[in-house]
GROMACS .gro file of C-alpha atoms in nm:
model
  511
    1UNK     CA    1  10.223   4.948  32.194
    2UNK     CA    2  10.409   4.727  31.950
    3UNK     CA    3  10.244   4.561  31.650
    4UNK     CA    4  10.313   4.214  31.787
    5UNK     CA    5  10.063   4.269  32.069
    6UNK     CA    6   9.786   4.355  31.823
    7UNK     CA    7   9.870   4.034  31.637
    8UNK     CA    8   9.859   3.831  31.959
    9UNK     CA    9   9.526   3.987  32.053
   10UNK     CA   10   9.392   3.896  31.708
   11UNK     CA   11   9.503   3.537  31.763
   12UNK     CA   12   9.315   3.529  32.095
   13UNK     CA   13   9.007   3.670  31.922
   14UNK     CA   14   9.019   3.407  31.648
   15UNK     CA   15   9.066   3.123  31.898
   16UNK     CA   16   8.769   3.238  32.104
   17UNK     CA   17   8.563   3.284  31.787
   18UNK     CA   18   8.611   2.916  31.709
   19UNK     CA   19   8.539   2.825  32.070
   20UNK     CA   20   8.214   3.025  32.050
   21UNK     CA   21   8.124   2.828  31.735
   22UNK     CA   22   8.137   3.133  31.509
   23UNK     CA   23   8.265   2.915  31.222
   24UNK     CA   24   7.915   2.764  31.219
   25UNK     CA   25   7.678   3.030  31.352
   26UNK     CA   26   7.809   3.302  31.119
   27UNK     CA   27   7.649   3.108  30.833
   28UNK     CA   28   7.307   3.061  31.000
   29UNK     CA   29   6.985   3.217  30.876
   30UNK     CA   30   6.786   3.423  31.132
   31UNK     CA   31   6.695   3.204  31.429
   32UNK     CA   32   6.721   3.168  31.807
   33UNK     CA   33   6.681   3.466  32.044
   34UNK     CA   34   6.507   3.752  31.871
   35UNK     CA   35   6.485   3.586  31.531
   36UNK     CA   36   6.208   3.844  31.480
   37UNK     CA   37   6.448   4.141  31.477
   38UNK     CA   38   6.720   3.945  31.299
   39UNK     CA   39   6.490   3.876  31.007
   40UNK     CA   40   6.395   4.246  30.988
   41UNK     CA   41   6.762   4.336  30.948
   42UNK     CA   42   6.821   4.059  30.693
   43UNK     CA   43   6.507   4.165  30.505
   44UNK     CA   44   6.632   4.523  30.467
   45UNK     CA   45   6.961   4.397  30.319
   46UNK     CA   46   6.791   4.158  30.077
   47UNK     CA   47   6.549   4.427  29.958
   48UNK     CA   48   6.838   4.665  29.892
   49UNK     CA   49   6.996   4.397  29.676
   50UNK     CA   50   6.691   4.272  29.488
   51UNK     CA   51   6.538   4.608  29.407
   52UNK     CA   52   6.852   4.825  29.385
   53UNK     CA   53   6.707   5.078  29.625
   54UNK     CA   54   6.886   5.390  29.743
   55UNK     CA   55   6.988   5.396  30.107
   56UNK     CA   56   6.706   5.635  30.198
   57UNK     CA   57   6.435   5.397  30.073
   58UNK     CA   58   6.459   5.094  30.304
   59UNK     CA   59   6.189   4.829  30.274
   60UNK     CA   60   6.082   4.509  30.451
   61UNK     CA   61   5.925   4.194  30.310
   62UNK     CA   62   5.618   4.252  30.528
   63UNK     CA   63   5.361   4.470  30.352
   64UNK     CA   64   5.101   4.506  30.629
   65UNK     CA   65   5.197   4.868  30.694
   66UNK     CA   66   5.330   5.133  30.455
   67UNK     CA   67   5.373   4.871  30.181
   68UNK     CA   68   5.692   4.769  30.361
   69UNK     CA   69   5.853   5.113  30.349
   70UNK     CA   70   5.966   5.174  30.707
   71UNK     CA   71   6.286   5.224  30.900
   72UNK     CA   72   6.437   5.239  31.247
   73UNK     CA   73   6.810   5.292  31.288
   74UNK     CA   74   7.032   5.422  31.007
   75UNK     CA   75   7.043   5.130  30.757
   76UNK     CA   76   7.403   5.171  30.643
   77UNK     CA   77   7.506   4.815  30.740
   78UNK     CA   78   7.204   4.668  30.560
   79UNK     CA   79   7.282   4.879  30.255
   80UNK     CA   80   7.648   4.770  30.252
   81UNK     CA   81   7.538   4.407  30.288
   82UNK     CA   82   7.306   4.450  29.991
   83UNK     CA   83   7.591   4.586  29.779
   84UNK     CA   84   7.818   4.300  29.886
   85UNK     CA   85   7.548   4.057  29.773
   86UNK     CA   86   7.602   4.192  29.422
   87UNK     CA   87   7.965   4.084  29.437
   88UNK     CA   88   7.953   3.760  29.635
   89UNK     CA   89   7.591   3.652  29.601
   90UNK     CA   90   7.322   3.641  29.869
   91UNK     CA   91   7.469   3.474  30.176
   92UNK     CA   92   7.363   3.528  30.537
   93UNK     CA   93   7.724   3.519  30.650
   94UNK     CA   94   7.786   3.857  30.482
   95UNK     CA   95   7.584   4.080  30.722
   96UNK     CA   96   7.685   3.857  31.014
   97UNK     CA   97   8.054   3.877  30.928
   98UNK     CA   98   8.030   4.252  30.868
   99UNK     CA   99   7.896   4.295  31.223
  100UNK     CA  100   8.168   4.063  31.355
  101UNK     CA  101   8.442   4.260  31.180
  102UNK     CA  102   8.317   4.586  31.333
  103UNK     CA  103   8.290   4.418  31.674
  104UNK     CA  104   8.651   4.303  31.644
  105UNK     CA  105   8.764   4.658  31.561
  106UNK     CA  106   8.578   4.782  31.868
  107UNK     CA  107   8.748   4.527  32.094
  108UNK     CA  108   9.083   4.618  31.939
  109UNK     CA  109   9.010   4.983  32.021
  110UNK     CA  110   8.930   4.883  32.380
  111UNK     CA  111   9.258   4.690  32.386
  112UNK     CA  112   9.447   5.006  32.293
  113UNK     CA  113   9.246   5.232  32.523
  114UNK     CA  114   9.298   5.005  32.823
  115UNK     CA  115   9.672   5.008  32.766
  116UNK     CA  116   9.679   5.386  32.719
  117UNK     CA  117   9.500   5.438  33.052
  118UNK     CA  118   9.658   5.163  33.264
  119UNK     CA  119   9.997   5.108  33.093
  120UNK     CA  120   9.935   4.739  33.161
  121UNK     CA  121   9.957   4.482  32.883
  122UNK     CA  122   9.800   4.225  33.113
  123UNK     CA  123   9.480   4.424  33.163
  124UNK     CA  124   9.487   4.538  32.801
  125UNK     CA  125   9.430   4.174  32.707
  126UNK     CA  126   9.195   4.087  32.991
  127UNK     CA  127   8.941   4.371  32.963
  128UNK     CA  128   8.840   4.333  32.595
  129UNK     CA  129   8.839   3.953  32.620
  130UNK     CA  130   8.609   3.983  32.921
  131UNK     CA  131   8.363   4.183  32.711
  132UNK     CA  132   8.401   3.940  32.421
  133UNK     CA  133   8.285   3.670  32.664
  134UNK     CA  134   7.988   3.874  32.790
  135UNK     CA  135   7.710   3.641  32.661
  136UNK     CA  136   7.489   3.911  32.508
  137UNK     CA  137   7.786   4.052  32.316
  138UNK     CA  138   7.910   3.703  32.231
  139UNK     CA  139   7.575   3.612  32.079
  140UNK     CA  140   7.502   3.937  31.896
  141UNK     CA  141   7.867   3.986  31.800
  142UNK     CA  142   7.821   3.794  31.475
  143UNK     CA  143   7.452   3.857  31.429
  144UNK     CA  144   7.232   4.074  31.209
  145UNK     CA  145   7.141   4.341  31.466
  146UNK     CA  146   7.327   4.672  31.480
  147UNK     CA  147   7.352   4.697  31.859
  148UNK     CA  148   7.694   4.531  31.890
  149UNK     CA  149   7.842   4.728  31.597
  150UNK     CA  150   7.709   5.044  31.763
  151UNK     CA  151   7.883   4.943  32.085
  152UNK     CA  152   8.200   4.876  31.885
  153UNK     CA  153   8.186   5.222  31.728
  154UNK     CA  154   8.144   5.384  32.069
  155UNK     CA  155   8.456   5.198  32.185
  156UNK     CA  156   8.644   5.318  31.878
  157UNK     CA  157   8.529   5.671  31.952
  158UNK     CA  158   8.649   5.651  32.310
  159UNK     CA  159   8.985   5.510  32.205
  160UNK     CA  160   9.029   5.801  31.964
  161UNK     CA  161   8.920   6.051  32.228
  162UNK     CA  162   9.175   5.910  32.475
  163UNK     CA  163   9.440   5.961  32.209
  164UNK     CA  164   9.323   6.321  32.173
  165UNK     CA  165   9.335   6.371  32.552
  166UNK     CA  166   9.688   6.234  32.563
  167UNK     CA  167   9.841   6.380  32.246
  168UNK     CA  168   9.608   6.679  32.184
  169UNK     CA  169   9.578   6.596  31.814
  170UNK     CA  170   9.267   6.736  31.649
  171UNK     CA  171   9.266   6.448  31.400
  172UNK     CA  172   9.196   6.206  31.686
  173UNK     CA  173   8.912   6.430  31.806
  174UNK     CA  174   8.752   6.429  31.463
  175UNK     CA  175   8.784   6.050  31.440
  176UNK     CA  176   8.619   6.025  31.782
  177UNK     CA  177   8.330   6.241  31.662
  178UNK     CA  178   8.290   6.029  31.348
  179UNK     CA  179   8.276   5.708  31.551
  180UNK     CA  180   8.040   5.860  31.808
  181UNK     CA  181   7.811   5.975  31.530
  182UNK     CA  182   7.807   5.632  31.366
  183UNK     CA  183   7.728   5.468  31.700
  184UNK     CA  184   7.436   5.707  31.753
  185UNK     CA  185   7.302   5.646  31.403
  186UNK     CA  186   7.304   5.272  31.463
  187UNK     CA  187   7.164   5.288  31.817
  188UNK     CA  188   7.084   5.624  31.970
  189UNK     CA  189   7.104   5.495  32.330
  190UNK     CA  190   7.477   5.431  32.277
  191UNK     CA  191   7.526   5.808  32.286
  192UNK     CA  192   7.470   5.793  32.661
  193UNK     CA  193   7.845   5.802  32.729
  194UNK     CA  194   7.890   6.087  32.481
  195UNK     CA  195   7.627   6.285  32.671
  196UNK     CA  196   7.831   6.215  32.985
  197UNK     CA  197   8.143   6.346  32.812
  198UNK     CA  198   7.950   6.656  32.711
  199UNK     CA  199   7.863   6.709  33.076
  200UNK     CA  200   8.231   6.701  33.171
  201UNK     CA  201   8.308   6.942  32.887
  202UNK     CA  202   8.053   7.195  33.012
  203UNK     CA  203   8.182   7.166  33.369
  204UNK     CA  204   8.535   7.239  33.255
  205UNK     CA  205   8.437   7.523  33.020
  206UNK     CA  206   8.242   7.699  33.295
  207UNK     CA  207   8.521   7.638  33.545
  208UNK     CA  208   8.319   7.413  33.773
  209UNK     CA  209   8.570   7.126  33.763
  210UNK     CA  210   8.898   7.011  33.609
  211UNK     CA  211   8.964   6.664  33.474
  212UNK     CA  212   9.335   6.669  33.398
  213UNK     CA  213   9.611   6.743  33.644
  214UNK     CA  214   9.745   7.097  33.611
  215UNK     CA  215   9.593   7.135  33.265
  216UNK     CA  216   9.269   7.135  33.071
  217UNK     CA  217   9.131   6.815  32.923
  218UNK     CA  218   8.954   6.997  32.643
  219UNK     CA  219   9.236   7.211  32.500
  220UNK     CA  220   9.038   7.305  32.187
  221UNK     CA  221   8.692   7.400  32.321
  222UNK     CA  222   8.553   7.529  31.993
  223UNK     CA  223   8.657   7.215  31.805
  224UNK     CA  224   8.514   6.998  32.083
  225UNK     CA  225   8.189   7.195  32.079
  226UNK     CA  226   8.179   7.155  31.701
  227UNK     CA  227   8.229   6.781  31.736
  228UNK     CA  228   7.940   6.753  31.982
  229UNK     CA  229   7.717   6.974  31.767
  230UNK     CA  230   7.794   6.768  31.455
  231UNK     CA  231   7.707   6.442  31.630
  232UNK     CA  232   7.380   6.584  31.764
  233UNK     CA  233   7.280   6.737  31.429
  234UNK     CA  234   7.362   6.431  31.219
  235UNK     CA  235   7.199   6.180  31.452
  236UNK     CA  236   6.904   6.409  31.518
  237UNK     CA  237   6.854   6.468  31.144
  238UNK     CA  238   6.846   6.096  31.075
  239UNK     CA  239   6.590   6.016  31.342
  240UNK     CA  240   6.378   6.313  31.234
  241UNK     CA  241   6.387   6.170  30.880
  242UNK     CA  242   6.299   5.821  31.007
  243UNK     CA  243   5.995   5.957  31.192
  244UNK     CA  244   5.886   6.145  30.878
  245UNK     CA  245   5.951   5.837  30.660
  246UNK     CA  246   5.741   5.613  30.883
  247UNK     CA  247   5.461   5.864  30.929
  248UNK     CA  248   5.444   5.924  30.555
  249UNK     CA  249   5.360   5.560  30.498
  250UNK     CA  250   5.145   5.528  30.809
  251UNK     CA  251   5.379   5.285  30.983
  252UNK     CA  252   5.419   5.262  31.360
  253UNK     CA  253   5.620   4.939  31.362
  254UNK     CA  254   5.954   5.097  31.452
  255UNK     CA  255   5.857   5.291  31.761
  256UNK     CA  256   6.103   5.572  31.829
  257UNK     CA  257   5.963   5.622  32.177
  258UNK     CA  258   6.033   5.535  32.538
  259UNK     CA  259   5.866   5.255  32.735
  260UNK     CA  260   5.900   5.372  33.094
  261UNK     CA  261   5.704   5.228  33.390
  262UNK     CA  262   5.496   5.544  33.427
  263UNK     CA  263   5.381   5.520  33.065
  264UNK     CA  264   5.206   5.183  33.099
  265UNK     CA  265   4.965   5.121  33.386
  266UNK     CA  266   5.008   4.743  33.401
  267UNK     CA  267   5.136   4.599  33.729
  268UNK     CA  268   5.154   4.248  33.581
  269UNK     CA  269   5.382   4.377  33.304
  270UNK     CA  270   5.595   4.563  33.558
  271UNK     CA  271   5.648   4.253  33.774
  272UNK     CA  272   5.701   4.028  33.474
  273UNK     CA  273   5.970   4.263  33.340
  274UNK     CA  274   6.152   4.246  33.674
  275UNK     CA  275   6.140   3.867  33.647
  276UNK     CA  276   6.282   3.878  33.293
  277UNK     CA  277   6.563   4.118  33.387
  278UNK     CA  278   6.682   3.941  33.702
  279UNK     CA  279   6.592   3.575  33.643
  280UNK     CA  280   6.586   3.516  33.268
  281UNK     CA  281   6.832   3.759  33.110
  282UNK     CA  282   7.071   3.810  33.405
  283UNK     CA  283   7.280   3.504  33.322
  284UNK     CA  284   7.326   3.639  32.970
  285UNK     CA  285   7.463   3.979  33.067
  286UNK     CA  286   7.776   3.842  33.233
  287UNK     CA  287   7.884   3.536  33.426
  288UNK     CA  288   7.717   3.561  33.769
  289UNK     CA  289   8.042   3.639  33.955
  290UNK     CA  290   8.095   3.943  33.732
  291UNK     CA  291   7.763   4.084  33.851
  292UNK     CA  292   7.883   4.066  34.212
  293UNK     CA  293   8.216   4.217  34.109
  294UNK     CA  294   8.041   4.507  33.934
  295UNK     CA  295   7.826   4.576  34.240
  296UNK     CA  296   8.131   4.571  34.468
  297UNK     CA  297   8.341   4.790  34.238
  298UNK     CA  298   8.056   5.040  34.197
  299UNK     CA  299   8.073   5.116  34.569
  300UNK     CA  300   8.451   5.080  34.576
  301UNK     CA  301   8.507   5.333  34.296
  302UNK     CA  302   8.222   5.579  34.339
  303UNK     CA  303   8.280   5.610  34.712
  304UNK     CA  304   8.655   5.642  34.661
  305UNK     CA  305   8.671   5.967  34.465
  306UNK     CA  306   8.994   6.073  34.631
  307UNK     CA  307   9.169   5.771  34.479
  308UNK     CA  308   9.056   5.787  34.118
  309UNK     CA  309   9.151   6.046  33.856
  310UNK     CA  310   8.875   6.301  33.815
  311UNK     CA  311   8.806   6.216  33.451
  312UNK     CA  312   8.762   5.844  33.510
  313UNK     CA  313   8.557   5.909  33.821
  314UNK     CA  314   8.337   6.158  33.637
  315UNK     CA  315   8.277   5.919  33.346
  316UNK     CA  316   8.208   5.627  33.580
  317UNK     CA  317   7.956   5.828  33.779
  318UNK     CA  318   7.779   5.980  33.480
  319UNK     CA  319   7.763   5.656  33.281
  320UNK     CA  320   7.620   5.487  33.589
  321UNK     CA  321   7.348   5.751  33.600
  322UNK     CA  322   7.302   5.721  33.222
  323UNK     CA  323   7.270   5.342  33.235
  324UNK     CA  324   7.013   5.363  33.512
  325UNK     CA  325   6.822   5.624  33.311
  326UNK     CA  326   6.815   5.398  33.005
  327UNK     CA  327   6.680   5.115  33.222
  328UNK     CA  328   6.402   5.343  33.339
  329UNK     CA  329   6.317   5.503  33.005
  330UNK     CA  330   6.307   5.175  32.811
  331UNK     CA  331   6.209   4.953  33.103
  332UNK     CA  332   5.942   4.746  32.929
  333UNK     CA  333   6.169   4.674  32.634
  334UNK     CA  334   6.370   4.453  32.869
  335UNK     CA  335   6.085   4.201  32.875
  336UNK     CA  336   6.188   4.054  32.541
  337UNK     CA  337   6.496   4.248  32.433
  338UNK     CA  338   6.810   4.121  32.604
  339UNK     CA  339   7.027   4.341  32.383
  340UNK     CA  340   6.889   4.658  32.544
  341UNK     CA  341   7.153   4.604  32.813
  342UNK     CA  342   7.435   4.675  32.565
  343UNK     CA  343   7.452   5.056  32.624
  344UNK     CA  344   7.510   4.982  32.992
  345UNK     CA  345   7.831   4.794  32.914
  346UNK     CA  346   8.012   5.124  32.862
  347UNK     CA  347   7.955   5.197  33.233
  348UNK     CA  348   8.127   4.868  33.315
  349UNK     CA  349   8.417   4.966  33.087
  350UNK     CA  350   8.482   5.286  33.281
  351UNK     CA  351   8.418   5.114  33.613
  352UNK     CA  352   8.683   4.850  33.544
  353UNK     CA  353   8.933   5.103  33.414
  354UNK     CA  354   8.878   5.318  33.723
  355UNK     CA  355   8.921   5.017  33.950
  356UNK     CA  356   9.250   4.922  33.782
  357UNK     CA  357   9.388   5.275  33.822
  358UNK     CA  358   9.279   5.280  34.186
  359UNK     CA  359   9.440   4.941  34.247
  360UNK     CA  360   9.764   5.038  34.075
  361UNK     CA  361   9.807   5.367  34.261
  362UNK     CA  362   9.700   5.267  34.611
  363UNK     CA  363   9.720   4.888  34.635
  364UNK     CA  364  10.039   4.824  34.439
  365UNK     CA  365  10.123   4.505  34.631
  366UNK     CA  366   9.796   4.346  34.514
  367UNK     CA  367   9.827   4.491  34.165
  368UNK     CA  368  10.174   4.338  34.116
  369UNK     CA  369  10.088   4.003  34.273
  370UNK     CA  370  10.120   3.700  34.043
  371UNK     CA  371   9.858   3.522  34.250
  372UNK     CA  372   9.616   3.810  34.189
  373UNK     CA  373   9.678   3.795  33.814
  374UNK     CA  374   9.641   3.419  33.820
  375UNK     CA  375   9.301   3.457  33.985
  376UNK     CA  376   9.200   3.707  33.716
  377UNK     CA  377   9.305   3.466  33.439
  378UNK     CA  378   9.102   3.188  33.604
  379UNK     CA  379   8.812   3.431  33.636
  380UNK     CA  380   8.835   3.514  33.264
  381UNK     CA  381   8.843   3.145  33.172
  382UNK     CA  382   8.524   3.086  33.373
  383UNK     CA  383   8.358   3.368  33.182
  384UNK     CA  384   8.466   3.220  32.850
  385UNK     CA  385   8.328   2.878  32.947
  386UNK     CA  386   8.002   3.038  33.057
  387UNK     CA  387   7.973   3.234  32.731
  388UNK     CA  388   8.027   2.914  32.532
  389UNK     CA  389   7.750   2.740  32.728
  390UNK     CA  390   7.510   3.026  32.655
  391UNK     CA  391   7.580   2.995  32.282
  392UNK     CA  392   7.475   2.631  32.315
  393UNK     CA  393   7.156   2.745  32.492
  394UNK     CA  394   7.083   2.988  32.211
  395UNK     CA  395   7.135   2.754  31.915
  396UNK     CA  396   7.090   2.404  32.054
  397UNK     CA  397   6.913   2.446  32.386
  398UNK     CA  398   6.600   2.593  32.537
  399UNK     CA  399   6.650   2.938  32.382
  400UNK     CA  400   6.661   2.805  32.027
  401UNK     CA  401   6.373   2.921  31.810
  402UNK     CA  402   6.315   2.808  31.454
  403UNK     CA  403   6.014   2.773  31.230
  404UNK     CA  404   5.963   2.467  31.009
  405UNK     CA  405   6.313   2.340  30.928
  406UNK     CA  406   6.220   2.316  30.559
  407UNK     CA  407   6.197   2.696  30.545
  408UNK     CA  408   6.571   2.714  30.608
  409UNK     CA  409   6.651   2.503  30.302
  410UNK     CA  410   6.765   2.676  29.986
  411UNK     CA  411   6.546   2.437  29.782
  412UNK     CA  412   6.226   2.593  29.914
  413UNK     CA  413   6.277   2.900  29.696
  414UNK     CA  414   6.337   2.681  29.392
  415UNK     CA  415   6.018   2.490  29.470
  416UNK     CA  416   5.817   2.814  29.478
  417UNK     CA  417   5.967   2.922  29.148
  418UNK     CA  418   5.868   2.588  28.993
  419UNK     CA  419   5.512   2.667  29.100
  420UNK     CA  420   5.546   3.000  28.914
  421UNK     CA  421   5.529   3.195  29.238
  422UNK     CA  422   5.734   3.501  29.149
  423UNK     CA  423   5.961   3.678  29.398
  424UNK     CA  424   5.733   3.980  29.379
  425UNK     CA  425   5.408   3.787  29.432
  426UNK     CA  426   5.246   3.867  29.765
  427UNK     CA  427   5.187   3.571  29.996
  428UNK     CA  428   5.031   3.509  30.337
  429UNK     CA  429   5.275   3.302  30.543
  430UNK     CA  430   5.150   3.134  30.863
  431UNK     CA  431   5.208   3.056  31.142
  432UNK     CA  432   5.447   3.342  31.207
  433UNK     CA  433   5.389   3.601  31.478
  434UNK     CA  434   5.678   3.813  31.350
  435UNK     CA  435   5.649   4.048  31.052
  436UNK     CA  436   5.931   3.903  30.843
  437UNK     CA  437   6.088   3.577  30.958
  438UNK     CA  438   5.909   3.330  30.730
  439UNK     CA  439   5.871   3.586  30.450
  440UNK     CA  440   6.248   3.641  30.452
  441UNK     CA  441   6.318   3.267  30.453
  442UNK     CA  442   6.079   3.220  30.160
  443UNK     CA  443   6.204   3.543  30.001
  444UNK     CA  444   5.852   3.648  29.919
  445UNK     CA  445   5.682   3.975  30.023
  446UNK     CA  446   5.348   3.969  30.193
  447UNK     CA  447   5.178   3.914  30.525
  448UNK     CA  448   5.198   3.698  30.838
  449UNK     CA  449   5.007   3.651  31.164
  450UNK     CA  450   5.151   3.989  31.267
  451UNK     CA  451   4.871   4.236  31.200
  452UNK     CA  452   4.979   4.539  31.405
  453UNK     CA  453   5.193   4.644  31.701
  454UNK     CA  454   4.911   4.571  31.946
  455UNK     CA  455   4.934   4.200  31.869
  456UNK     CA  456   4.581   4.148  31.741
  457UNK     CA  457   4.545   3.790  31.609
  458UNK     CA  458   4.506   3.718  31.239
  459UNK     CA  459   4.141   3.659  31.152
  460UNK     CA  460   3.938   3.590  30.841
  461UNK     CA  461   3.877   3.960  30.790
  462UNK     CA  462   4.249   4.027  30.779
  463UNK     CA  463   4.298   3.755  30.519
  464UNK     CA  464   4.020   3.897  30.300
  465UNK     CA  465   4.184   4.239  30.328
  466UNK     CA  466   4.525   4.095  30.233
  467UNK     CA  467   4.370   3.924  29.931
  468UNK     CA  468   4.210   4.251  29.822
  469UNK     CA  469   4.554   4.411  29.851
  470UNK     CA  470   4.707   4.155  29.616
  471UNK     CA  471   4.794   3.845  29.821
  472UNK     CA  472   4.800   3.555  29.573
  473UNK     CA  473   4.905   3.255  29.780
  474UNK     CA  474   4.857   3.113  30.128
  475UNK     CA  475   5.161   2.926  30.263
  476UNK     CA  476   5.107   2.717  30.577
  477UNK     CA  477   5.425   2.567  30.724
  478UNK     CA  478   5.281   2.395  31.030
  479UNK     CA  479   5.028   2.114  30.982
  480UNK     CA  480   4.867   2.196  31.319
  481UNK     CA  481   4.776   2.539  31.184
  482UNK     CA  482   4.565   2.382  30.909
  483UNK     CA  483   4.281   2.334  31.159
  484UNK     CA  484   4.264   2.704  31.247
  485UNK     CA  485   3.931   2.874  31.191
  486UNK     CA  486   4.086   3.183  31.032
  487UNK     CA  487   4.208   2.993  30.721
  488UNK     CA  488   3.943   2.720  30.684
  489UNK     CA  489   3.768   2.906  30.399
  490UNK     CA  490   4.086   2.959  30.197
  491UNK     CA  491   4.209   2.602  30.142
  492UNK     CA  492   4.008   2.500  29.837
  493UNK     CA  493   4.290   2.534  29.584
  494UNK     CA  494   4.598   2.348  29.701
  495UNK     CA  495   4.881   2.377  29.449
  496UNK     CA  496   5.187   2.257  29.642
  497UNK     CA  497   5.320   2.051  29.932
  498UNK     CA  498   5.688   2.074  30.024
  499UNK     CA  499   5.788   1.887  30.341
  500UNK     CA  500   5.469   1.979  30.530
  501UNK     CA  501   5.462   2.326  30.377
  502UNK     CA  502   5.118   2.354  30.218
  503UNK     CA  503   5.060   2.610  29.944
  504UNK     CA  504   4.717   2.733  29.838
  505UNK     CA  505   4.610   2.958  29.553
  506UNK     CA  506   4.419   3.266  29.675
  507UNK     CA  507   4.356   3.428  29.338
  508UNK     CA  508   4.010   3.267  29.292
  509UNK     CA  509   3.897   3.445  29.612
  510UNK     CA  510   3.981   3.789  29.477
  511UNK     CA  511   3.650   3.891  29.328
   0.00000   0.00000   0.00000
């Protein structure tokens, strides 16, 4: 493919980025859907910067558990963001733009892979732009979370593997392994498609199936086995370290465990999760017509094995099984985590690629039709319009979530400094049901309404415990919260009032 097509694709990406309001949202502080997890990510980056920590000592602003020393996924993006802060200053656009840049590279890899498989420039443009306009990816594409970068790395890995399959160059295989490993470090569930590839590898090695006409797909079995082993060892080593790191501090915040229906005996939760998946989040996976298309193509492709190349058919089938397995194993996470659908997008990638190959080989008159391509373009435009409307929902509509607007002002930090509240002074920030959102916005370590993973409400006993552990100030950023029973005995020493943010001295209570 010529360079000009990569340039044109970049132009399309930039145009859609402006249409999706990225020129504004990339500069936003954590807010909207899952501001909770966004602020965790931002907190890791800021702690790396402020305390010059090594990458293997991540820390959050929240000190309820393990004095803030805890970790989930491999924090490489947070660490890089922290180092970039040293050069450009602390700006929320840095981690957001870093995720966006990786996402763009992933879509560019999908652009190349689609062309390599289909030999169609038209579909090479359409497929990645369709995923760019998948609302969950659109929203998290320039966000703090690592799920979209992980998806991007898996796409880069698959593009490199397709190059290996075509040209049999070991360099491409090693690049694929590197990208697969990075995807797994950022989000282990993204390795689902790599597990599927491993299944095909074993079937070919043992002679149970072939996936390339008159030849072997895996021409270098020992190198391929080494690639798989390296990915498993590196990713496994990290998550073993993360479990040790969390257990050492006594933290259970980042739960590296499944949440399947058979693990929780709550019928109300089970039904409510179904409601969330099919009635709340469904419109944010894809435009509704895409859901019907996916259902139709699933039957069309999986029941049409004789039409599709064995490799594409095998990957489509196994990623379908893998996606369904992820839905089952992490079922209850779908109540509040819309981004848990992201690993399943790789199934849709292989499904669409398989459908295009099937169409090209056996329905050439439809494939070559200008009317058909015109319908696809119109279909893509509808998806783009829908994605844009969901961004409005997230930041300006019913899905928007923000705490007191004053917390998002840069002047609030200056005000705290004028009160001699140091950046290392522990505070209690309420109301805030998340561990880090308000603490990150204030840039002060401490405690919030979040007391543990079970969701127990903050009470007077908790506050006394926090004070004994060094909490010096109580910051209340909602005037309605001032009437709460849990804080009524800790408001005797008011020292500040910034736009309805009340600040009380807790040091006199520490005796």
